[in-house]
Every structure is written in C-alpha cells, then in structure tokens.
Amino acid sequence: MGITFAFLAGKFLKNTVVEKTGKFDYSGVILLTLGLVGLIYPLIRGAELGWPLWSLILMIISIALLFIFLYDQKKKSFKGKGPLINMELFRYKDFNIGLCAVLFYFMAQDSYFLINAVLFQTGFGISSSETGIFFVFQGIGYVIASVLSIRMIPVYGKKILQTGVMIMIISLLFHIIFFQSGDVNRGVLLPVLFIYGTGCGSVLPSLLTMALKSIPSRFAGAASGTFSTFQQTAIAFGIGIVGGVFFYILGKAGTLQAYLAAYQTATAVNVIMLLFVSLFLFLLPDKVTADSQPEKLRVSDELLNIEAKPENCAK
C-alpha cells in the first residue's frame, strides 16, 4: 500500500521549489533531543526501577537543557540565524492554547492503547489477534466520525471538537465501570470501543486546523513542524506518565484484580487529561479575530497589503 501511494504521489503531485533560507540548526537539534530524551527516559524507567538517584538527576539536567534550548532559540531568532523553532509563533495566544490542547490530547490518546492492550492480553488473557479486532471496531467509529466532523466543523466550529472530547470522557468512564471484573462481555465491549472511536474521530482530524488557524500563511511550515514536535513529545510523555501510573499500581502482584485497579487508575488520569483538553478548547475562539494576532505582526501584515495594491506598485 505504501509503495502504491508513493508511486501515485510521484506521478500526480506537483513538485515544489526548495528554498534554502539559512543553515540547519544542528545545535538546536542536539539540545532539544538531549533535553527530551533525558526527561522522557526517566519517566518511563524511573517508576519500574524505584526512582533511583540517577533518574532524578537526569530529569533536572534535562529541564536545564530545555531552558538552554529556549534561550538559544530566542537568541538565534533575534540575530536572524534561522532557529529550529520560530519563537515568533508563541506570540500568538491561540497557537499556545492550541498546543496545550494538543499536548494533553495525545498524552491521553496514545497511552490509552498501551494500557488497554496490556489489560486485554495480559490481564484478561485475550489473544493479540482478538485484541486487534476490538480496536478495529474503534477504528470504524473513528473513520465514520472523522468524515462527518470535517463537514460539520465549518458550520459549528470548535463545538464539534468539544462534543468529541466529552464523548471520549463518557466512554472512558464506561470503560472504568465495565472493567470491574474479568468477565468481558463482547456485546457490550464492542459498542463502547466504537463510541470511543467516534469521539476520537470528532477531535483529531480538525485539532491541527484549530491550533494553527490564527497563524499567517508565511509561518505555516514552522507552525506545522512545531505542532508535530509537540504531538510526538506528548505521545512519549503520555506513555511515560500514564504507563508509569499503570505499572506502578500493578506492581509485582500480577493478579487480575491488580490489573483492574491499575487500569482504572490510569484511565482516571486520562479522563483528567481530557478535561484539560476540554478547558483549552473552551478558551480557543471559534473564529480568528484581530485581537488574536500580536500588534507588531498585524501592522506588518497591513503594510504588506498596502504595498501590494496596484496603485501603490505603479508609483
């Protein structure tokens, strides 16, 4: 399938001209990578190892590296040296709110698959193939909702995303209630997974659009790259934090009751994260207003528009 789409892309998509605007920010990449790895690795391994001293020291060092990275990026932006992340983006209030929503959403979303897969296969003893079939039903709900939500977003705006988040929260509460014992009723489980999938499908396809809608087109590439960085970082944080809570509660008992207790606690953490997503979506305006853009950038845009008018070009 991948080879087929690669062939079709090469045949039908127009090639774009590559414009090199500066040197690649190698030092920024190194600082950001070391900072994130030093923070995420202890979160994943720390709880399992009983939080040894090295894990705490490593997290402190990584936080310091991330602060150095931010200082380095601001300094490069000021000198026009082409930083890895364009710090001008963070002057847009809507963009910052959107990134916060992205952070908490992906922390909950991807850790969900981890704890459910572990519970189904190790806790309940369900085969990996049947577990995969369970997630197929969730995927069906996702596809149906995503197709419908994309058409409804232009009319109802962020209300669609807020509704999707509430569906996910209610579905997770049903997960907690449903998984009270080892007796898994497939007739109830599959609709619950389907409903959760509809919630995801109502949020994810348009979350990027909502996060970037206030950003001028000239920042589109930098903004989408920053979004992807936050997304991947959030996934790692979610696995580390929620997965850490799950395995910490589970401990070494390995009994079904231990798995259920660990799952319910970790799912409750995901519910809290989705509540934060709902809060940030509430703070995000439906439409971009003039007040959502920094004053200096609005003036720059206005000057560009004035200069671009035919009567001004003729002078």
Short mmCIF file of C-alpha atoms in Angstrom, two decimals:
data_model
loop_
_atom_site.label_atom_id
_atom_site.label_comp_id
_atom_site.label_asym_id
_atom_site.label_seq_id
_atom_site.Cartn_x
_atom_site.Cartn_y
_atom_site.Cartn_z
CA MET A 1 0.00 0.00 0.00
CA GLY A 2 2.80 2.41 0.87
CA ILE A 3 4.63 1.69 -2.40
CA THR A 4 1.40 2.29 -4.34
CA PHE A 5 0.77 5.68 -2.76
CA ALA A 6 4.43 6.67 -3.21
CA PHE A 7 4.09 5.91 -6.93
CA LEU A 8 0.82 7.86 -7.23
CA ALA A 9 2.30 10.82 -5.34
CA GLY A 10 5.28 10.94 -7.67
CA LYS A 11 3.01 10.80 -10.71
CA PHE A 12 0.24 13.24 -9.78
CA LEU A 13 1.59 15.67 -7.15
CA LYS A 14 3.38 18.75 -8.43
CA ASN A 15 6.96 19.26 -7.33
CA THR A 16 7.74 22.31 -5.21
CA VAL A 17 10.78 24.54 -5.39
CA VAL A 18 13.07 24.13 -2.39
CA GLU A 19 14.14 27.45 -0.92
CA LYS A 20 17.10 27.43 1.44
CA THR A 21 16.73 30.32 3.87
CA GLY A 22 19.67 29.53 6.16
CA LYS A 23 21.85 26.91 7.76
CA PHE A 24 20.33 23.96 9.54
CA ASP A 25 20.21 24.43 13.30
CA TYR A 26 22.33 21.45 14.38
CA SER A 27 22.96 22.77 17.89
CA GLY A 28 19.23 23.29 18.40
CA VAL A 29 18.51 19.72 17.35
CA ILE A 30 21.13 18.37 19.76
CA LEU A 31 19.89 20.46 22.70
CA LEU A 32 16.23 19.58 22.10
CA THR A 33 16.95 15.88 21.58
CA LEU A 34 19.11 15.56 24.70
CA GLY A 35 16.59 17.52 26.75
CA LEU A 36 13.59 15.42 25.69
CA VAL A 37 15.38 12.07 25.93
CA GLY A 38 16.76 12.98 29.36
CA LEU A 39 13.25 13.85 30.55
CA ILE A 40 11.25 11.05 28.93
CA TYR A 41 13.54 8.10 29.64
CA PRO A 42 13.46 8.51 33.46
CA LEU A 43 9.66 8.88 33.30
CA ILE A 44 9.42 5.54 31.52
CA ARG A 45 12.02 3.63 33.55
CA GLY A 46 12.04 5.50 36.86
CA ALA A 47 8.90 4.02 38.39
CA GLU A 48 9.90 0.49 37.35
CA LEU A 49 13.33 0.86 38.97
CA GLY A 50 12.07 2.56 42.13
CA TRP A 51 13.18 6.07 41.11
CA PRO A 52 16.96 5.72 41.56
CA LEU A 53 19.01 8.87 42.13
CA TRP A 54 20.35 8.94 38.57
CA SER A 55 16.80 9.24 37.17
CA LEU A 56 16.05 12.33 39.26
CA ILE A 57 19.40 13.93 38.39
CA LEU A 58 18.85 13.21 34.71
CA MET A 59 15.43 14.90 34.76
CA ILE A 60 16.89 18.00 36.44
CA ILE A 61 19.68 18.18 33.84
CA SER A 62 17.18 17.70 31.01
CA ILE A 63 14.98 20.54 32.26
CA ALA A 64 18.07 22.77 32.38
CA LEU A 65 18.92 21.75 28.79
CA LEU A 66 15.40 22.62 27.64
CA PHE A 67 15.72 26.09 29.19
CA ILE A 68 19.08 26.50 27.45
CA PHE A 69 17.41 25.41 24.20
CA LEU A 70 14.71 28.08 24.57
CA TYR A 71 17.32 30.75 25.30
CA ASP A 72 19.35 29.59 22.31
CA GLN A 73 16.31 29.73 20.02
CA LYS A 74 15.37 33.25 21.17
CA LYS A 75 18.95 34.43 20.64
CA LYS A 76 19.08 32.96 17.13
CA SER A 77 15.69 34.46 16.28
CA PHE A 78 16.89 37.89 17.41
CA LYS A 79 20.04 37.61 15.27
CA GLY A 80 18.14 36.15 12.30
CA LYS A 81 20.19 32.95 12.21
CA GLY A 82 17.33 30.57 11.44
CA PRO A 83 16.43 28.74 14.67
CA LEU A 84 14.99 25.24 14.77
CA ILE A 85 11.71 26.62 16.16
CA ASN A 86 10.48 30.05 15.17
CA MET A 87 9.84 31.70 18.54
CA GLU A 88 7.58 34.31 16.92
CA LEU A 89 4.90 31.63 16.79
CA PHE A 90 4.49 31.73 20.56
CA ARG A 91 3.40 35.35 20.39
CA TYR A 92 0.05 34.08 19.13
CA LYS A 93 -2.22 33.35 22.08
CA ASP A 94 -4.47 31.00 20.09
CA PHE A 95 -1.48 28.99 18.93
CA ASN A 96 -0.28 28.49 22.52
CA ILE A 97 -3.73 27.40 23.66
CA GLY A 98 -3.97 25.00 20.72
CA LEU A 99 -0.60 23.45 21.56
CA CYS A 100 -1.72 22.89 25.16
CA ALA A 101 -4.83 21.10 23.86
CA VAL A 102 -2.63 19.00 21.55
CA LEU A 103 -0.26 18.13 24.40
CA PHE A 104 -2.94 16.78 26.74
CA TYR A 105 -4.94 15.11 23.96
CA PHE A 106 -2.09 12.98 22.67
CA MET A 107 -0.90 12.16 26.18
CA ALA A 108 -4.31 10.57 26.78
CA GLN A 109 -4.92 9.14 23.33
CA ASP A 110 -1.81 7.05 22.78
CA SER A 111 -1.42 5.86 26.37
CA TYR A 112 -4.99 4.55 26.04
CA PHE A 113 -3.86 1.96 23.51
CA LEU A 114 -0.99 0.84 25.74
CA ILE A 115 -3.00 0.20 28.91
CA ASN A 116 -5.90 -1.39 27.03
CA ALA A 117 -3.65 -3.75 25.08
CA VAL A 118 -1.86 -4.81 28.28
CA LEU A 119 -5.14 -5.32 30.14
CA PHE A 120 -6.76 -7.34 27.34
CA GLN A 121 -3.81 -9.59 26.57
CA THR A 122 -2.00 -9.97 29.89
CA GLY A 123 -4.80 -9.26 32.35
CA PHE A 124 -7.72 -10.99 30.63
CA GLY A 125 -5.65 -13.45 28.59
CA ILE A 126 -7.27 -12.42 25.30
CA SER A 127 -5.23 -13.25 22.19
CA SER A 128 -3.42 -10.50 20.32
CA SER A 129 -5.49 -11.16 17.17
CA GLU A 130 -8.80 -10.73 19.02
CA THR A 131 -7.45 -7.62 20.74
CA GLY A 132 -6.66 -6.24 17.29
CA ILE A 133 -10.24 -6.95 16.19
CA PHE A 134 -11.50 -4.99 19.20
CA PHE A 135 -9.52 -1.95 18.07
CA VAL A 136 -10.88 -2.37 14.54
CA PHE A 137 -14.34 -1.52 15.88
CA GLN A 138 -12.87 1.59 17.43
CA GLY A 139 -11.29 2.43 14.08
CA ILE A 140 -14.63 2.10 12.31
CA GLY A 141 -16.12 4.64 14.71
CA TYR A 142 -13.14 6.92 14.11
CA VAL A 143 -13.49 6.84 10.31
CA ILE A 144 -17.23 7.50 10.36
CA ALA A 145 -16.94 10.39 12.83
CA SER A 146 -13.94 11.95 11.08
CA VAL A 147 -15.77 12.09 7.74
CA LEU A 148 -18.82 13.70 9.36
CA SER A 149 -16.88 16.09 11.63
CA ILE A 150 -14.82 17.59 8.79
CA ARG A 151 -18.07 18.60 7.08
CA MET A 152 -19.58 19.97 10.29
CA ILE A 153 -16.59 21.98 11.52
CA PRO A 154 -17.17 24.91 9.10
CA VAL A 155 -20.72 25.26 10.47
CA TYR A 156 -20.35 24.51 14.19
CA GLY A 157 -16.65 25.23 14.74
CA LYS A 158 -14.97 24.05 17.92
CA LYS A 159 -18.26 22.73 19.32
CA ILE A 160 -17.66 19.56 17.30
CA LEU A 161 -14.28 19.04 18.97
CA GLN A 162 -15.73 19.77 22.40
CA THR A 163 -18.51 17.25 21.79
CA GLY A 164 -15.93 14.67 20.67
CA VAL A 165 -13.88 15.17 23.84
CA MET A 166 -16.98 14.75 26.01
CA ILE A 167 -17.84 11.53 24.14
CA MET A 168 -14.32 10.25 24.87
CA ILE A 169 -14.61 11.16 28.57
CA ILE A 170 -18.02 9.49 28.94
CA SER A 171 -16.75 6.42 27.09
CA LEU A 172 -13.70 6.18 29.40
CA LEU A 173 -16.00 6.34 32.41
CA PHE A 174 -17.90 3.41 30.89
CA HIS A 175 -14.53 1.66 30.47
CA ILE A 176 -13.89 2.04 34.20
CA ILE A 177 -17.37 0.77 35.09
CA PHE A 178 -17.30 -2.04 32.54
CA PHE A 179 -13.91 -3.43 33.57
CA GLN A 180 -14.88 -4.23 37.13
CA SER A 181 -14.25 -7.95 36.72
CA GLY A 182 -12.59 -10.42 34.40
CA ASP A 183 -15.90 -11.29 32.73
CA VAL A 184 -15.65 -9.47 29.39
CA ASN A 185 -18.98 -9.19 27.57
CA ARG A 186 -18.10 -8.71 23.89
CA GLY A 187 -21.61 -7.49 23.14
CA VAL A 188 -21.06 -4.52 25.46
CA LEU A 189 -17.33 -4.02 24.88
CA LEU A 190 -17.50 -3.52 21.12
CA PRO A 191 -20.10 -0.70 21.22
CA VAL A 192 -18.10 1.03 23.99
CA LEU A 193 -14.96 0.91 21.84
CA PHE A 194 -16.93 2.09 18.81
CA ILE A 195 -18.28 5.10 20.74
CA TYR A 196 -14.79 5.99 21.97
CA GLY A 197 -13.62 5.86 18.36
CA THR A 198 -16.34 8.30 17.29
CA GLY A 199 -15.10 10.73 19.93
CA CYS A 200 -11.53 10.46 18.64
CA GLY A 201 -12.70 10.90 15.06
CA SER A 202 -14.55 14.07 16.00
CA VAL A 203 -11.43 15.65 17.50
CA LEU A 204 -8.23 14.53 15.83
CA PRO A 205 -8.75 15.45 12.13
CA SER A 206 -9.53 19.10 12.94
CA LEU A 207 -7.32 19.65 16.00
CA LEU A 208 -4.39 20.79 13.84
CA THR A 209 -6.65 23.23 11.99
CA MET A 210 -7.94 24.74 15.22
CA ALA A 211 -4.42 25.05 16.63
CA LEU A 212 -2.99 26.78 13.56
CA LYS A 213 -5.92 28.84 12.30
CA SER A 214 -4.61 32.16 13.69
CA ILE A 215 -1.14 31.71 12.18
CA PRO A 216 -0.33 33.69 8.99
CA SER A 217 0.43 31.58 5.94
CA ARG A 218 4.10 32.63 5.96
CA PHE A 219 4.51 30.73 9.26
CA ALA A 220 2.61 27.63 8.10
CA GLY A 221 5.66 25.39 7.71
CA ALA A 222 7.24 26.37 11.02
CA ALA A 223 3.90 26.08 12.82
CA SER A 224 3.09 22.61 11.47
CA GLY A 225 6.59 21.42 12.35
CA THR A 226 6.21 22.73 15.91
CA PHE A 227 2.81 21.04 16.10
CA SER A 228 4.34 17.70 15.06
CA THR A 229 7.11 18.07 17.63
CA PHE A 230 4.57 18.71 20.39
CA GLN A 231 2.48 15.77 19.17
CA GLN A 232 5.33 13.26 19.27
CA THR A 233 6.58 14.62 22.59
CA ALA A 234 3.08 14.34 24.07
CA ILE A 235 2.83 10.71 22.95
CA ALA A 236 6.10 9.90 24.72
CA PHE A 237 5.03 11.79 27.85
CA GLY A 238 1.68 10.01 27.88
CA ILE A 239 3.28 6.59 27.61
CA GLY A 240 5.76 7.51 30.34
CA ILE A 241 3.30 9.12 32.78
CA VAL A 242 0.10 7.09 32.30
CA GLY A 243 2.02 3.88 31.62
CA GLY A 244 4.12 4.60 34.70
CA VAL A 245 1.00 5.01 36.83
CA PHE A 246 -0.42 1.77 35.43
CA PHE A 247 2.66 -0.34 36.13
CA TYR A 248 3.27 1.33 39.49
CA ILE A 249 -0.23 0.38 40.69
CA LEU A 250 0.13 -3.06 39.14
CA GLY A 251 3.40 -3.72 40.95
CA LYS A 252 4.57 -7.33 41.03
CA ALA A 253 1.23 -8.85 42.02
CA GLY A 254 0.20 -9.88 38.51
CA THR A 255 -3.32 -10.80 39.65
CA LEU A 256 -6.45 -9.86 37.71
CA GLN A 257 -7.57 -7.53 40.50
CA ALA A 258 -4.21 -5.76 40.35
CA TYR A 259 -4.58 -5.29 36.59
CA LEU A 260 -8.10 -3.91 37.03
CA ALA A 261 -7.00 -1.50 39.76
CA ALA A 262 -4.06 -0.31 37.66
CA TYR A 263 -6.26 0.13 34.60
CA GLN A 264 -8.95 2.09 36.42
CA THR A 265 -6.41 4.44 38.00
CA ALA A 266 -4.56 5.05 34.72
CA THR A 267 -7.84 5.60 32.87
CA ALA A 268 -8.89 8.13 35.53
CA VAL A 269 -5.65 10.01 34.77
CA ASN A 270 -6.60 10.03 31.08
CA VAL A 271 -10.03 11.41 31.96
CA ILE A 272 -8.34 14.28 33.82
CA MET A 273 -6.14 14.98 30.79
CA LEU A 274 -9.17 15.09 28.50
CA LEU A 275 -10.83 17.53 30.89
CA PHE A 276 -7.82 19.80 30.36
CA VAL A 277 -8.28 19.39 26.60
CA SER A 278 -11.90 20.47 27.01
CA LEU A 279 -10.79 23.52 29.01
CA PHE A 280 -8.28 24.62 26.37
CA LEU A 281 -10.83 24.13 23.58
CA PHE A 282 -13.20 26.32 25.56
CA LEU A 283 -10.54 29.05 25.71
CA LEU A 284 -9.88 28.74 21.98
CA PRO A 285 -12.03 31.15 19.93
CA ASP A 286 -14.22 29.82 17.14
CA LYS A 287 -13.06 32.49 14.73
CA VAL A 288 -9.79 34.35 14.34
CA THR A 289 -10.11 37.98 15.38
CA ALA A 290 -7.74 40.89 15.03
CA ASP A 291 -7.04 40.71 18.75
CA SER A 292 -5.65 37.19 18.42
CA GLN A 293 -2.60 38.48 16.50
CA PRO A 294 0.33 40.37 18.02
CA GLU A 295 0.17 44.13 17.33
CA LYS A 296 3.54 44.30 15.61
CA LEU A 297 2.71 41.45 13.24
CA ARG A 298 -0.72 42.91 12.42
CA VAL A 299 0.93 46.20 11.47
CA SER A 300 3.45 44.34 9.31
CA ASP A 301 0.65 42.50 7.52
CA GLU A 302 -1.21 45.74 6.92
CA LEU A 303 1.90 47.36 5.45
CA LEU A 304 2.42 44.37 3.16
CA ASN A 305 -1.17 44.60 1.96
CA ILE A 306 -0.81 48.35 1.29
CA GLU A 307 2.39 47.88 -0.71
CA ALA A 308 0.84 45.06 -2.73
CA LYS A 309 -2.02 47.23 -4.07
CA PRO A 310 -1.74 48.02 -7.81
CA GLU A 311 -1.98 51.76 -7.29
CA ASN A 312 0.98 51.67 -4.89
CA CYS A 313 3.04 49.48 -7.20
CA ALA A 314 2.51 51.96 -10.03
CA LYS A 315 4.02 54.84 -8.04
#
